[in-house]
mmCIF file of N, CA, C and O in Angstrom:
data_model
loop_
_atom_site.group_PDB
_atom_site.id
_atom_site.type_symbol
_atom_site.label_atom_id
_atom_site.label_comp_id
_atom_site.label_asym_id
_atom_site.label_seq_id
_atom_site.Cartn_x
_atom_site.Cartn_y
_atom_site.Cartn_z
ATOM 1 N N MET A 1 1.165 -0.936 0.364
ATOM 2 C CA MET A 1 -0.293 0.173 -0.196
ATOM 3 C C MET A 1 1.134 0.883 0.128
ATOM 4 O O MET A 1 0.345 1.954 -0.365
ATOM 5 N N LYS A 2 2.069 1.007 0.730
ATOM 6 C CA LYS A 2 2.933 2.298 0.739
ATOM 7 C C LYS A 2 3.489 2.712 -0.276
ATOM 8 O O LYS A 2 4.121 3.617 -1.204
ATOM 9 N N TYR A 3 3.876 1.652 -1.031
ATOM 10 C CA TYR A 3 4.847 1.559 -2.132
ATOM 11 C C TYR A 3 3.886 2.180 -3.440
ATOM 12 O O TYR A 3 4.197 2.775 -4.460
ATOM 13 N N TYR A 4 2.562 2.298 -3.468
ATOM 14 C CA TYR A 4 1.279 2.884 -4.556
ATOM 15 C C TYR A 4 1.677 4.060 -4.618
ATOM 16 O O TYR A 4 1.229 4.860 -5.015
ATOM 17 N N GLY A 5 1.352 4.432 -3.055
ATOM 18 C CA GLY A 5 1.228 6.167 -2.898
ATOM 19 C C GLY A 5 2.675 6.563 -3.924
ATOM 20 O O GLY A 5 2.958 7.943 -3.675
ATOM 21 N N HIS A 6 3.556 5.678 -3.572
ATOM 22 C CA HIS A 6 4.823 6.886 -3.539
ATOM 23 C C HIS A 6 5.070 7.040 -5.259
ATOM 24 O O HIS A 6 5.253 7.029 -5.892
ATOM 25 N N LEU A 7 4.355 5.966 -5.905
ATOM 26 C CA LEU A 7 4.300 4.959 -7.200
ATOM 27 C C LEU A 7 3.341 6.409 -8.381
ATOM 28 O O LEU A 7 3.731 7.176 -9.042
ATOM 29 N N ARG A 8 2.754 6.603 -7.299
ATOM 30 C CA ARG A 8 1.196 7.736 -7.761
ATOM 31 C C ARG A 8 2.216 9.354 -7.357
ATOM 32 O O ARG A 8 1.604 10.264 -8.158
ATOM 33 N N ARG A 9 2.714 9.172 -6.154
ATOM 34 C CA ARG A 9 3.240 10.560 -6.122
ATOM 35 C C ARG A 9 5.206 11.126 -7.582
ATOM 36 O O ARG A 9 5.418 11.857 -7.496
ATOM 37 N N HIS A 10 5.343 9.921 -7.597
ATOM 38 C CA HIS A 10 6.282 10.044 -8.448
ATOM 39 C C HIS A 10 6.330 9.816 -10.358
ATOM 40 O O HIS A 10 5.700 8.382 -10.231
ATOM 41 N N ASP A 11 6.577 10.614 -11.410
ATOM 42 C CA ASP A 11 6.436 10.378 -12.562
ATOM 43 C C ASP A 11 7.614 9.097 -13.525
ATOM 44 O O ASP A 11 8.447 9.207 -13.432
ATOM 45 N N SER A 12 7.164 7.834 -13.274
ATOM 46 C CA SER A 12 7.969 6.702 -13.458
ATOM 47 C C SER A 12 7.798 5.579 -15.005
ATOM 48 O O SER A 12 6.578 5.238 -14.740
ATOM 49 N N ILE A 13 8.185 5.531 -14.593
ATOM 50 C CA ILE A 13 8.056 3.830 -15.880
ATOM 51 C C ILE A 13 6.945 3.348 -15.063
ATOM 52 O O ILE A 13 6.200 2.561 -16.026
ATOM 53 N N GLN A 14 6.692 2.347 -14.103
ATOM 54 C CA GLN A 14 6.287 1.395 -13.220
ATOM 55 C C GLN A 14 4.487 2.345 -12.853
ATOM 56 O O GLN A 14 3.693 1.752 -12.793
ATOM 57 N N LYS A 15 4.875 3.286 -12.604
ATOM 58 C CA LYS A 15 3.632 4.436 -13.007
ATOM 59 C C LYS A 15 2.512 4.185 -14.008
ATOM 60 O O LYS A 15 1.739 3.747 -14.186
ATOM 61 N N ARG A 16 3.424 4.588 -15.144
ATOM 62 C CA ARG A 16 2.521 4.306 -16.305
ATOM 63 C C ARG A 16 2.359 2.499 -16.913
ATOM 64 O O ARG A 16 0.994 2.205 -17.644
ATOM 65 N N ILE A 17 3.091 2.165 -16.673
ATOM 66 C CA ILE A 17 2.624 0.920 -16.513
ATOM 67 C C ILE A 17 1.430 -0.300 -15.588
ATOM 68 O O ILE A 17 0.559 -0.533 -15.776
ATOM 69 N N LEU A 18 1.491 0.872 -14.054
ATOM 70 C CA LEU A 18 0.123 0.391 -13.425
ATOM 71 C C LEU A 18 -1.130 0.765 -14.295
ATOM 72 O O LEU A 18 -1.959 0.202 -13.863
ATOM 73 N N GLU A 19 -0.905 2.416 -14.655
ATOM 74 C CA GLU A 19 -2.170 3.093 -14.923
ATOM 75 C C GLU A 19 -2.718 2.898 -16.485
ATOM 76 O O GLU A 19 -3.296 2.939 -17.346
ATOM 77 N N GLY A 20 -1.851 1.707 -17.298
ATOM 78 C CA GLY A 20 -1.724 2.004 -18.536
ATOM 79 C C GLY A 20 -3.173 0.836 -18.916
ATOM 80 O O GLY A 20 -3.273 -0.163 -18.194
ATOM 81 N N LYS A 21 -3.379 0.294 -20.058
ATOM 82 C CA LYS A 21 -4.631 -0.272 -20.622
ATOM 83 C C LYS A 21 -3.373 -0.300 -21.974
ATOM 84 O O LYS A 21 -2.748 -0.534 -22.736
ATOM 85 N N ILE A 22 -4.129 -2.153 -22.325
ATOM 86 C CA ILE A 22 -4.170 -3.035 -23.139
ATOM 87 C C ILE A 22 -5.181 -3.227 -24.243
ATOM 88 O O ILE A 22 -6.113 -3.365 -23.914
ATOM 89 N N ASP A 23 -4.720 -2.759 -25.156
ATOM 90 C CA ASP A 23 -5.998 -2.920 -26.872
ATOM 91 C C ASP A 23 -5.434 -5.080 -26.976
ATOM 92 O O ASP A 23 -5.077 -4.978 -26.874
ATOM 93 N N GLY A 24 -6.900 -4.491 -27.084
ATOM 94 C CA GLY A 24 -7.095 -5.992 -27.657
ATOM 95 C C GLY A 24 -8.419 -6.467 -26.867
ATOM 96 O O GLY A 24 -9.149 -5.704 -26.381
ATOM 97 N N ARG A 25 -8.955 -7.712 -27.291
ATOM 98 C CA ARG A 25 -9.883 -8.355 -26.977
ATOM 99 C C ARG A 25 -9.223 -9.317 -25.182
ATOM 100 O O ARG A 25 -8.650 -9.542 -24.936
ATOM 101 N N ARG A 26 -10.367 -9.280 -24.447
ATOM 102 C CA ARG A 26 -10.753 -9.352 -23.150
ATOM 103 C C ARG A 26 -10.088 -11.459 -23.350
ATOM 104 O O ARG A 26 -11.337 -11.850 -24.225
ATOM 105 N N GLY A 27 -9.858 -11.900 -22.339
ATOM 106 C CA GLY A 27 -9.241 -13.393 -22.197
ATOM 107 C C GLY A 27 -11.155 -13.635 -22.488
ATOM 108 O O GLY A 27 -11.609 -13.002 -21.081
ATOM 109 N N ARG A 28 -11.424 -15.346 -22.289
ATOM 110 C CA ARG A 28 -11.574 -15.806 -21.054
ATOM 111 C C ARG A 28 -11.581 -16.163 -20.362
ATOM 112 O O ARG A 28 -10.815 -16.348 -19.317
ATOM 113 N N GLY A 29 -12.953 -16.531 -19.425
ATOM 114 C CA GLY A 29 -12.983 -16.767 -18.030
ATOM 115 C C GLY A 29 -12.802 -15.000 -17.345
ATOM 116 O O GLY A 29 -12.931 -14.761 -17.176
ATOM 117 N N ARG A 30 -12.567 -16.153 -16.043
ATOM 118 C CA ARG A 30 -12.892 -15.245 -14.842
ATOM 119 C C ARG A 30 -11.505 -14.256 -14.647
ATOM 120 O O ARG A 30 -10.583 -14.252 -15.357
ATOM 121 N N ARG A 31 -11.810 -12.973 -14.646
ATOM 122 C CA ARG A 31 -10.892 -12.148 -14.949
ATOM 123 C C ARG A 31 -10.092 -11.920 -13.447
ATOM 124 O O ARG A 31 -10.376 -12.443 -12.556
ATOM 125 N N ARG A 32 -8.946 -11.648 -13.765
ATOM 126 C CA ARG A 32 -7.571 -11.210 -13.081
ATOM 127 C C ARG A 32 -7.809 -10.483 -11.737
ATOM 128 O O ARG A 32 -8.657 -9.107 -12.203
ATOM 129 N N GLN A 33 -7.349 -11.078 -10.305
ATOM 130 C CA GLN A 33 -7.297 -8.712 -9.498
ATOM 131 C C GLN A 33 -6.008 -8.580 -10.418
ATOM 132 O O GLN A 33 -5.073 -9.272 -10.742
ATOM 133 N N THR A 34 -6.266 -7.537 -9.388
ATOM 134 C CA THR A 34 -5.602 -6.191 -10.192
ATOM 135 C C THR A 34 -5.173 -5.567 -8.692
ATOM 136 O O THR A 34 -5.859 -5.917 -7.704
ATOM 137 N N TRP A 35 -3.873 -5.166 -9.073
ATOM 138 C CA TRP A 35 -2.872 -4.732 -7.621
ATOM 139 C C TRP A 35 -4.108 -3.374 -7.324
ATOM 140 O O TRP A 35 -5.081 -3.453 -5.910
ATOM 141 N N LEU A 36 -4.586 -2.616 -8.385
ATOM 142 C CA LEU A 36 -5.143 -1.492 -8.145
ATOM 143 C C LEU A 36 -6.712 -1.929 -7.265
ATOM 144 O O LEU A 36 -6.777 -1.598 -6.320
ATOM 145 N N GLY A 37 -7.008 -2.729 -7.815
ATOM 146 C CA GLY A 37 -8.446 -3.335 -7.164
ATOM 147 C C GLY A 37 -8.593 -3.726 -5.861
ATOM 148 O O GLY A 37 -9.554 -4.157 -5.319
ATOM 149 N N ASN A 38 -7.404 -4.290 -5.581
ATOM 150 C CA ASN A 38 -6.694 -5.043 -4.280
ATOM 151 C C ASN A 38 -6.814 -3.781 -3.063
ATOM 152 O O ASN A 38 -7.228 -3.718 -2.037
ATOM 153 N N ILE A 39 -6.608 -3.140 -3.687
ATOM 154 C CA ILE A 39 -6.126 -1.609 -2.158
ATOM 155 C C ILE A 39 -7.748 -0.895 -2.947
ATOM 156 O O ILE A 39 -7.911 -0.938 -1.570
ATOM 157 N N GLN A 40 -8.004 -0.703 -3.517
ATOM 158 C CA GLN A 40 -9.738 -0.497 -3.504
ATOM 159 C C GLN A 40 -10.145 -1.272 -2.926
ATOM 160 O O GLN A 40 -10.761 -0.809 -1.191
ATOM 161 N N GLU A 41 -10.442 -2.931 -2.323
ATOM 162 C CA GLU A 41 -11.228 -3.528 -1.984
ATOM 163 C C GLU A 41 -10.782 -3.168 0.369
ATOM 164 O O GLU A 41 -11.664 -3.180 0.566
ATOM 165 N N THR A 42 -9.215 -3.224 0.299
ATOM 166 C CA THR A 42 -8.101 -2.806 1.656
ATOM 167 C C THR A 42 -8.948 -1.586 1.532
ATOM 168 O O THR A 42 -9.369 -1.855 2.900
ATOM 169 N N SER A 43 -8.988 -0.907 1.098
ATOM 170 C CA SER A 43 -8.889 0.568 1.569
ATOM 171 C C SER A 43 -10.892 1.111 1.516
ATOM 172 O O SER A 43 -11.296 2.047 2.283
ATOM 173 N N GLN A 44 -11.750 0.602 1.153
ATOM 174 C CA GLN A 44 -13.157 1.034 0.772
ATOM 175 C C GLN A 44 -13.102 1.812 0.529
ATOM 176 O O GLN A 44 -14.189 3.111 0.648
ATOM 177 N N MET A 45 -12.235 2.860 -0.767
ATOM 178 C CA MET A 45 -12.361 3.612 -1.640
ATOM 179 C C MET A 45 -12.478 3.520 -3.376
ATOM 180 O O MET A 45 -12.376 2.173 -3.682
ATOM 181 N N LYS A 46 -13.413 4.401 -3.986
ATOM 182 C CA LYS A 46 -13.164 4.296 -5.584
ATOM 183 C C LYS A 46 -11.812 4.223 -5.312
ATOM 184 O O LYS A 46 -10.886 5.328 -4.934
ATOM 185 N N THR A 47 -11.920 4.559 -6.964
ATOM 186 C CA THR A 47 -10.659 4.472 -7.625
ATOM 187 C C THR A 47 -9.995 6.070 -7.657
ATOM 188 O O THR A 47 -8.601 6.248 -6.957
ATOM 189 N N CYS A 48 -11.159 6.725 -8.124
ATOM 190 C CA CYS A 48 -10.626 8.266 -7.890
ATOM 191 C C CYS A 48 -9.487 8.684 -6.685
ATOM 192 O O CYS A 48 -9.230 9.543 -6.148
ATOM 193 N N GLU A 49 -10.659 8.448 -5.790
ATOM 194 C CA GLU A 49 -10.236 8.936 -4.402
ATOM 195 C C GLU A 49 -8.800 8.100 -3.487
ATOM 196 O O GLU A 49 -8.112 8.830 -2.875
ATOM 197 N N VAL A 50 -8.847 7.267 -3.871
ATOM 198 C CA VAL A 50 -7.312 6.256 -3.901
ATOM 199 C C VAL A 50 -6.720 7.085 -4.916
ATOM 200 O O VAL A 50 -4.700 7.270 -4.063
ATOM 201 N N CYS A 51 -7.101 7.200 -5.714
ATOM 202 C CA CYS A 51 -5.665 8.184 -6.255
ATOM 203 C C CYS A 51 -5.518 9.247 -6.196
ATOM 204 O O CYS A 51 -3.801 9.572 -5.834
ATOM 205 N N GLU A 52 -6.439 9.714 -5.713
ATOM 206 C CA GLU A 52 -6.244 11.144 -4.781
ATOM 207 C C GLU A 52 -5.641 11.406 -3.643
ATOM 208 O O GLU A 52 -4.432 12.277 -3.442
ATOM 209 N N THR A 53 -5.891 10.338 -3.055
ATOM 210 C CA THR A 53 -5.092 10.306 -1.351
ATOM 211 C C THR A 53 -3.732 9.933 -1.599
ATOM 212 O O THR A 53 -2.588 10.786 -0.942
ATOM 213 N N ALA A 54 -3.271 9.164 -2.469
ATOM 214 C CA ALA A 54 -2.350 8.645 -2.546
ATOM 215 C C ALA A 54 -1.158 10.248 -3.223
ATOM 216 O O ALA A 54 0.275 9.412 -2.811
ATOM 217 N N LEU A 55 -1.370 10.971 -3.661
ATOM 218 C CA LEU A 55 -0.543 12.063 -4.121
ATOM 219 C C LEU A 55 -1.239 12.825 -3.330
ATOM 220 O O LEU A 55 0.154 13.228 -2.962
ATOM 221 N N ASP A 56 -1.607 12.962 -1.998
ATOM 222 C CA ASP A 56 -0.799 13.734 -1.064
ATOM 223 C C ASP A 56 -0.326 12.694 0.152
ATOM 224 O O ASP A 56 -1.141 11.552 1.145
ATOM 225 N N ARG A 57 1.015 12.754 0.599
ATOM 226 C CA ARG A 57 1.832 11.665 1.147
ATOM 227 C C ARG A 57 1.168 11.692 2.453
ATOM 228 O O ARG A 57 1.159 10.006 3.299
ATOM 229 N N ARG A 58 0.876 12.392 3.480
ATOM 230 C CA ARG A 58 0.530 12.732 5.516
ATOM 231 C C ARG A 58 -1.361 12.328 4.815
ATOM 232 O O ARG A 58 -1.805 10.999 5.408
ATOM 233 N N ARG A 59 -1.776 11.918 4.812
ATOM 234 C CA ARG A 59 -3.066 11.866 3.906
ATOM 235 C C ARG A 59 -3.312 10.145 3.671
ATOM 236 O O ARG A 59 -4.145 9.276 4.121
ATOM 237 N N TRP A 60 -2.088 10.069 2.549
ATOM 238 C CA TRP A 60 -1.745 8.505 2.470
ATOM 239 C C TRP A 60 -1.292 7.405 3.173
ATOM 240 O O TRP A 60 -1.480 6.621 3.772
ATOM 241 N N ARG A 61 -0.524 8.150 4.105
ATOM 242 C CA ARG A 61 0.481 7.370 5.439
ATOM 243 C C ARG A 61 -1.158 7.630 6.134
ATOM 244 O O ARG A 61 -0.974 6.115 7.999
ATOM 245 N N THR A 62 -1.689 8.190 6.425
ATOM 246 C CA THR A 62 -2.805 7.719 7.634
ATOM 247 C C THR A 62 -3.746 7.154 6.987
ATOM 248 O O THR A 62 -3.935 6.249 8.050
ATOM 249 N N VAL A 63 -3.998 6.639 5.602
ATOM 250 C CA VAL A 63 -4.806 5.950 5.339
ATOM 251 C C VAL A 63 -4.476 4.889 5.682
ATOM 252 O O VAL A 63 -4.363 3.359 6.728
ATOM 253 N N THR A 64 -2.986 4.207 5.648
ATOM 254 C CA THR A 64 -2.543 2.928 5.081
ATOM 255 C C THR A 64 -1.883 2.743 6.202
ATOM 256 O O THR A 64 -2.237 1.311 7.298
ATOM 257 N N ALA A 65 -2.035 3.249 7.815
ATOM 258 C CA ALA A 65 -1.480 3.151 8.807
ATOM 259 C C ALA A 65 -2.706 3.188 9.536
ATOM 260 O O ALA A 65 -2.883 1.710 11.134
ATOM 261 N N HIS A 66 -4.084 2.760 9.115
ATOM 262 C CA HIS A 66 -5.056 2.672 10.336
ATOM 263 C C HIS A 66 -5.382 1.485 9.233
ATOM 264 O O HIS A 66 -7.612 1.106 9.357
ATOM 265 N N LEU A 67 -5.496 1.370 8.185
ATOM 266 C CA LEU A 67 -6.034 -0.324 7.643
ATOM 267 C C LEU A 67 -6.840 -1.433 8.358
ATOM 268 O O LEU A 67 -7.650 -1.772 7.830
ATOM 269 N N GLY A 68 -5.551 -1.836 9.315
ATOM 270 C CA GLY A 68 -6.200 -2.747 9.877
ATOM 271 C C GLY A 68 -7.382 -2.758 11.113
ATOM 272 O O GLY A 68 -7.817 -3.792 11.543
ATOM 273 N N ASP A 69 -7.549 -1.356 11.611
ATOM 274 C CA ASP A 69 -7.965 -1.479 13.107
ATOM 275 C C ASP A 69 -9.694 -0.957 12.128
ATOM 276 O O ASP A 69 -10.165 -0.595 13.509
ATOM 277 N N GLY A 70 -10.196 -0.654 10.988
ATOM 278 C CA GLY A 70 -11.053 -0.116 10.406
ATOM 279 C C GLY A 70 -11.734 1.002 11.132
ATOM 280 O O GLY A 70 -12.765 1.810 10.915
ATOM 281 N N MET A 71 -10.763 2.109 11.294
ATOM 282 C CA MET A 71 -10.773 3.233 11.466
ATOM 283 C C MET A 71 -9.895 4.136 10.246
ATOM 284 O O MET A 71 -9.712 5.149 10.548
ATOM 285 N N ALA A 72 -9.829 3.695 9.045
ATOM 286 C CA ALA A 72 -9.821 4.326 8.118
ATOM 287 C C ALA A 72 -10.066 5.408 7.725
ATOM 288 O O ALA A 72 -11.322 5.718 7.539
ATOM 289 N N PRO A 73 -9.877 7.243 7.001
ATOM 290 C CA PRO A 73 -10.595 7.963 7.159
ATOM 291 C C PRO A 73 -10.990 8.044 5.472
ATOM 292 O O PRO A 73 -10.270 7.655 5.088
ATOM 293 N N ALA A 74 -11.994 8.571 5.478
ATOM 294 C CA ALA A 74 -12.788 8.029 4.009
ATOM 295 C C ALA A 74 -11.922 9.830 3.092
ATOM 296 O O ALA A 74 -10.933 10.437 3.951
#
């Protein structure tokens, strides 16, 4: 979770890979879990909220510090 905040704040190849989309058809079967999807599920936040919060280091640290105790600020 902390590494995601780091990636969002810095312009790097990892950030481009994380946010990139692949052209073409979707494969058959169950959809794969994504890292961003896991972060959303854990933090109980929407994609836009996760991205905006990760840009503010102080807020992101507060969110990641309180994940296990159910007191994560919205």
